Short mmCIF file of C-alpha atoms in Angstrom, two decimals:
data_model
loop_
_atom_site.label_atom_id
_atom_site.label_comp_id
_atom_site.label_asym_id
_atom_site.label_seq_id
_atom_site.Cartn_x
_atom_site.Cartn_y
_atom_site.Cartn_z
CA MET R 1 25.61 110.31 67.25
CA ALA R 2 22.05 110.34 65.91
CA THR R 3 19.58 107.89 67.42
CA PRO R 4 18.56 105.28 64.83
CA LYS R 5 14.97 105.62 63.68
CA THR R 6 12.71 102.76 64.70
CA ALA R 7 10.99 101.08 61.74
CA LEU R 8 7.28 101.75 61.45
CA SER R 9 6.58 98.02 61.33
CA ALA R 10 8.14 97.68 64.80
CA LEU R 11 6.30 100.69 66.22
CA LEU R 12 3.00 99.25 65.00
CA LYS R 13 3.75 95.84 66.57
CA THR R 14 3.66 94.04 63.23
CA ARG R 15 3.43 90.28 63.51
CA ILE R 16 3.81 87.67 60.76
CA GLU R 17 2.37 84.19 61.26
CA GLY R 18 2.44 81.11 59.06
CA SER R 19 3.89 80.61 55.62
CA GLY R 20 2.74 79.96 52.10
CA SER R 21 2.76 81.45 48.62
CA GLU R 22 -0.20 83.75 49.42
CA THR R 23 -0.03 86.62 51.92
CA ILE R 24 -3.01 88.09 53.79
CA VAL R 25 -2.69 91.48 55.51
CA PHE R 26 -5.31 92.13 58.19
CA CYS R 27 -6.09 95.71 59.13
CA HIS R 28 -8.31 96.59 62.11
CA GLY R 29 -10.74 99.49 62.54
CA TYR R 30 -11.73 102.14 65.07
CA GLY R 31 -11.58 101.16 68.73
CA THR R 32 -9.82 97.84 68.19
CA ASP R 33 -6.34 96.43 67.64
CA GLN R 34 -4.85 93.37 65.94
CA SER R 35 -6.47 91.08 68.52
CA ILE R 36 -9.77 91.56 66.65
CA TRP R 37 -8.40 88.91 64.25
CA ASP R 38 -7.42 86.39 66.95
CA LYS R 39 -10.12 83.89 65.97
CA VAL R 40 -9.10 83.78 62.31
CA VAL R 41 -5.31 84.20 62.26
CA PRO R 42 -4.32 80.80 63.79
CA ILE R 43 -6.55 78.92 61.34
CA LEU R 44 -5.47 80.84 58.25
CA ALA R 45 -1.80 80.76 59.26
CA GLN R 46 -1.86 76.99 58.67
CA ASN R 47 -1.94 77.64 54.90
CA TYR R 48 -1.11 81.30 54.37
CA ARG R 49 1.38 83.93 55.42
CA VAL R 50 -0.63 86.25 57.67
CA VAL R 51 0.31 89.82 58.66
CA VAL R 52 -1.33 91.76 61.49
CA PHE R 53 -0.44 95.10 63.07
CA ASP R 54 -1.85 97.90 65.24
CA TRP R 55 -2.74 101.35 63.94
CA PRO R 56 -1.18 104.29 65.87
CA PHE R 57 -4.54 104.96 67.55
CA ALA R 58 -4.83 101.47 69.08
CA GLY R 59 -4.70 101.36 72.86
CA SER R 60 -2.10 98.58 72.62
CA VAL R 61 0.49 100.89 70.98
CA LYS R 62 3.01 101.98 73.63
CA ASP R 63 4.18 105.21 71.99
CA GLN R 64 1.21 107.55 72.48
CA LYS R 65 2.93 110.23 70.39
CA LEU R 66 2.48 108.08 67.29
CA TYR R 67 -1.12 109.23 66.90
CA ASP R 68 -1.11 112.85 65.75
CA PRO R 69 -4.72 114.12 65.28
CA LEU R 70 -3.58 116.68 62.71
CA LYS R 71 -1.63 114.16 60.64
CA TYR R 72 -4.47 111.64 60.79
CA SER R 73 -7.28 114.10 60.10
CA SER R 74 -7.90 112.16 56.88
CA PHE R 75 -7.45 108.55 55.81
CA GLU R 76 -4.65 109.43 53.38
CA ALA R 77 -2.01 109.41 56.14
CA PHE R 78 -3.12 105.92 57.17
CA GLY R 79 -2.83 104.85 53.53
CA ASP R 80 0.74 106.15 53.41
CA ASP R 81 1.58 104.27 56.63
CA LEU R 82 0.17 101.09 55.15
CA ILE R 83 2.36 101.42 52.05
CA THR R 84 5.43 102.13 54.21
CA LEU R 85 4.75 99.12 56.43
CA LEU R 86 4.19 96.69 53.54
CA THR R 87 7.33 97.94 51.83
CA GLU R 88 9.40 97.56 55.01
CA ILE R 89 8.41 93.93 55.51
CA GLY R 90 8.93 93.06 51.85
CA ILE R 91 5.37 92.47 50.71
CA LYS R 92 5.18 92.26 46.92
CA SER R 93 1.50 91.47 46.39
CA ALA R 94 -1.02 90.60 49.10
CA THR R 95 -4.69 90.12 49.78
CA PHE R 96 -5.64 93.05 52.00
CA VAL R 97 -8.44 92.59 54.53
CA GLY R 98 -9.62 95.93 55.94
CA HIS R 99 -12.32 96.15 58.61
CA SER R 100 -14.61 99.19 58.86
CA MET R 101 -12.58 102.42 58.36
CA SER R 102 -9.62 100.38 57.10
CA GLY R 103 -11.57 99.33 54.04
CA MET R 104 -11.27 102.81 52.57
CA ILE R 105 -7.66 103.06 53.76
CA GLY R 106 -6.87 100.00 51.66
CA CYS R 107 -8.63 101.56 48.67
CA ILE R 108 -6.57 104.75 49.04
CA ALA R 109 -3.31 102.80 49.29
CA SER R 110 -4.23 100.66 46.26
CA LEU R 111 -4.52 103.79 44.10
CA LYS R 112 -1.00 104.86 45.05
CA ARG R 113 0.63 101.41 44.90
CA PRO R 114 -1.61 98.98 43.00
CA ASP R 115 1.28 96.52 42.73
CA LEU R 116 1.09 95.83 46.48
CA PHE R 117 -2.52 94.67 46.41
CA LYS R 118 -3.72 91.51 44.72
CA ARG R 119 -7.24 91.94 46.13
CA LEU R 120 -9.04 94.18 48.62
CA VAL R 121 -11.43 92.51 51.05
CA LEU R 122 -13.64 95.24 52.50
CA VAL R 123 -15.28 94.05 55.74
CA CYS R 124 -18.28 96.10 56.92
CA ALA R 125 -16.62 99.07 55.24
CA SER R 126 -18.16 102.34 54.10
CA PRO R 127 -17.07 105.37 52.07
CA ARG R 128 -19.36 107.61 54.18
CA PHE R 129 -21.06 107.00 57.53
CA LEU R 130 -23.36 110.03 57.44
CA ASN R 131 -26.72 110.11 55.69
CA SER R 132 -27.31 112.66 52.95
CA ASP R 133 -30.18 113.37 50.56
CA ASP R 134 -28.92 110.77 48.09
CA PHE R 135 -27.09 108.35 50.38
CA GLU R 136 -27.96 106.21 53.42
CA GLY R 137 -24.76 106.06 55.43
CA GLY R 138 -26.32 104.81 58.65
CA PHE R 139 -25.99 107.86 60.90
CA LYS R 140 -27.86 111.17 60.98
CA ASN R 141 -25.89 114.34 61.74
CA SER R 142 -27.76 114.60 65.03
CA ASP R 143 -26.73 111.01 65.92
CA VAL R 144 -23.06 111.85 65.48
CA GLU R 145 -23.32 115.16 67.31
CA GLN R 146 -24.89 113.35 70.25
CA LEU R 147 -22.20 110.64 70.24
CA ILE R 148 -19.44 113.26 70.21
CA SER R 149 -21.14 115.16 73.06
CA VAL R 150 -21.26 112.00 75.19
CA MET R 151 -17.60 111.30 74.36
CA GLU R 152 -16.65 114.75 75.60
CA ASN R 153 -18.64 114.50 78.83
CA ASN R 154 -18.50 110.84 79.84
CA TYR R 155 -16.21 108.70 77.75
CA GLU R 156 -16.90 105.43 79.55
CA GLU R 157 -20.62 105.91 79.01
CA PHE R 158 -19.92 106.46 75.32
CA ALA R 159 -17.78 103.30 75.14
CA SER R 160 -20.53 101.21 76.72
CA HIS R 161 -23.31 102.67 74.55
CA PHE R 162 -21.38 102.59 71.28
CA ALA R 163 -20.14 99.03 71.82
CA SER R 164 -23.68 97.80 72.55
CA MET R 165 -25.00 99.52 69.43
CA ILE R 166 -22.26 98.55 66.97
CA ALA R 167 -21.56 95.02 68.18
CA ASP R 168 -25.30 94.32 68.63
CA THR R 169 -26.16 93.48 72.22
CA ALA R 170 -29.65 92.28 71.20
CA ASN R 171 -28.12 88.94 70.29
CA SER R 172 -27.06 87.09 73.44
CA GLU R 173 -24.30 85.33 71.50
CA ASN R 174 -22.66 88.69 70.84
CA VAL R 175 -22.17 89.66 74.50
CA ALA R 176 -18.46 88.71 74.41
CA THR R 177 -17.99 90.80 71.26
CA VAL R 178 -19.67 93.81 72.88
CA GLU R 179 -17.41 93.50 75.91
CA LYS R 180 -14.27 93.12 73.79
CA TYR R 181 -15.13 96.21 71.76
CA LYS R 182 -15.96 98.22 74.87
CA LYS R 183 -12.57 97.36 76.39
CA GLY R 184 -10.84 98.35 73.14
CA LEU R 185 -12.59 101.72 73.11
CA ILE R 186 -11.69 102.41 76.74
CA LYS R 187 -8.09 101.37 76.15
CA MET R 188 -7.88 103.75 73.16
CA GLY R 189 -8.85 106.68 75.41
CA ALA R 190 -10.90 109.81 74.84
CA GLU R 191 -7.94 111.96 73.77
CA VAL R 192 -7.45 109.70 70.74
CA ALA R 193 -11.01 108.47 70.20
CA LEU R 194 -12.60 111.91 69.92
CA PRO R 195 -10.53 113.42 67.08
CA LEU R 196 -10.46 110.08 65.27
CA ALA R 197 -14.25 109.77 65.52
CA LYS R 198 -14.57 113.14 63.78
CA THR R 199 -12.19 111.95 61.04
CA VAL R 200 -14.20 108.77 60.53
CA PHE R 201 -17.72 110.19 60.73
CA TYR R 202 -17.10 113.31 58.64
CA SER R 203 -15.10 111.63 55.87
CA ASP R 204 -16.61 111.09 52.43
CA TYR R 205 -14.74 108.83 50.01
CA ARG R 206 -17.57 108.01 47.62
CA GLU R 207 -15.77 109.65 44.69
CA LEU R 208 -12.78 107.38 45.31
CA LEU R 209 -14.65 104.19 44.47
CA ASP R 210 -14.82 104.65 40.71
CA LYS R 211 -11.03 104.91 40.64
CA VAL R 212 -10.41 101.59 42.44
CA GLU R 213 -9.32 99.00 39.88
CA THR R 214 -7.96 96.34 42.26
CA PRO R 215 -10.43 93.42 42.49
CA CYS R 216 -12.62 93.74 45.59
CA THR R 217 -14.62 91.40 47.77
CA ILE R 218 -17.14 93.17 49.98
CA ILE R 219 -18.13 91.28 53.14
CA GLN R 220 -21.27 92.47 54.90
CA THR R 221 -23.39 91.09 57.74
CA THR R 222 -27.16 90.76 57.54
CA ASN R 223 -27.68 93.35 60.27
CA ASP R 224 -25.03 96.02 60.83
CA LYS R 225 -26.22 99.21 62.55
CA ALA R 226 -23.03 101.03 61.52
CA VAL R 227 -23.15 100.07 57.84
CA PRO R 228 -26.51 99.36 56.17
CA ARG R 229 -26.57 96.70 53.46
CA SER R 230 -27.40 99.45 50.96
CA VAL R 231 -23.85 100.76 51.48
CA ALA R 232 -22.35 97.42 50.44
CA LEU R 233 -24.55 97.38 47.33
CA TYR R 234 -23.54 100.98 46.58
CA MET R 235 -19.85 100.09 46.78
CA GLN R 236 -20.29 97.01 44.62
CA ASN R 237 -21.92 99.18 41.97
CA LYS R 238 -19.45 102.08 42.16
CA ILE R 239 -16.08 100.32 42.38
CA LYS R 240 -14.43 100.43 38.96
CA GLY R 241 -12.78 97.01 39.09
CA GLU R 242 -14.37 93.63 39.68
CA ALA R 243 -16.42 93.74 42.89
CA THR R 244 -18.30 90.86 44.50
CA LEU R 245 -20.54 90.97 47.57
CA GLU R 246 -20.64 88.24 50.22
CA ILE R 247 -23.32 88.38 52.94
CA ILE R 248 -22.52 86.61 56.22
CA HIS R 249 -25.61 85.76 58.24
CA THR R 250 -24.75 87.29 61.59
CA ASP R 251 -25.66 90.46 63.50
CA GLY R 252 -23.38 93.37 64.23
CA HIS R 253 -20.24 94.95 62.82
CA PHE R 254 -17.73 92.17 63.59
CA PRO R 255 -18.22 89.01 61.50
CA GLN R 256 -14.61 87.99 62.24
CA LEU R 257 -15.76 87.49 65.85
CA THR R 258 -19.45 86.57 65.66
CA SER R 259 -19.20 84.19 62.68
CA HIS R 260 -15.48 83.56 62.30
CA LEU R 261 -15.75 80.14 60.62
CA LYS R 262 -18.01 81.49 57.89
CA PHE R 263 -15.72 84.51 57.59
CA ILE R 264 -12.73 82.20 57.08
CA GLU R 265 -14.71 80.15 54.56
CA VAL R 266 -15.45 83.26 52.49
CA LEU R 267 -11.81 84.38 52.64
CA LYS R 268 -10.46 80.97 51.63
CA ALA R 269 -12.89 80.75 48.71
CA THR R 270 -11.76 84.19 47.54
CA LEU R 271 -8.08 83.32 47.82
CA ASP R 272 -8.53 79.95 46.08
CA SER R 273 -10.43 81.63 43.24
CA ASP R 274 -7.63 84.16 42.76
CA VAL R 275 -5.02 81.39 42.61
CA LEU R 276 -7.02 79.49 39.98
CA ASN R 277 -7.46 82.61 37.89
#
């Protein structure tokens, strides 16, 4: 007798908290897992139905075979997984909150199944992380080559350096965030982190933006070394549908950790506005 196939939502440790007429789906980025939303989920679950899950690359996922570097060599496969997961758990229309790389994943999924997405909230997201002649992505080619070299030779050194840079160790209040991100990177492991880093850093989804018709809210911090503010302005200008930009006054790449109350305030205002409209 054939072994029954485990649902993707179970494999990705999908968790649903709270209840309400509005659903929020939170989607984490590189080097983290669903715990990156731990400061915001309990508060929002008081009034909304909240969905969190772990991507196959997260260190918290038990089945290490789930992450296939070939399959996930582009964001499209993640977009397909997202659609499958939302369909499995019966989501009809949700506000999608995608952090970092997951912002573009949400955009990709919204093109295939616009009915599933009421709004896209793109948190410190970017269509391209590399600089080019006409675009400031935040990283030079030489920066990325050096990061990849360190990953290959001393992964723990990479995790420490990258966490300090991205989470902003200059601000003493962000020390806990740096440490949390470092632990997430180490837990993910070099065998997953290296191919995924190449997927993230060498992707270019700028041409996708003028096809996105789902309303978007772009959330950006005042100082993000991974995503310059110019990227947020670029996305606001290029996205085809309605796109608004919200700046949260905090340093680093993780406003859901370093300024979670303001982050919640922005999300609630966005959701309330959608309900009224």
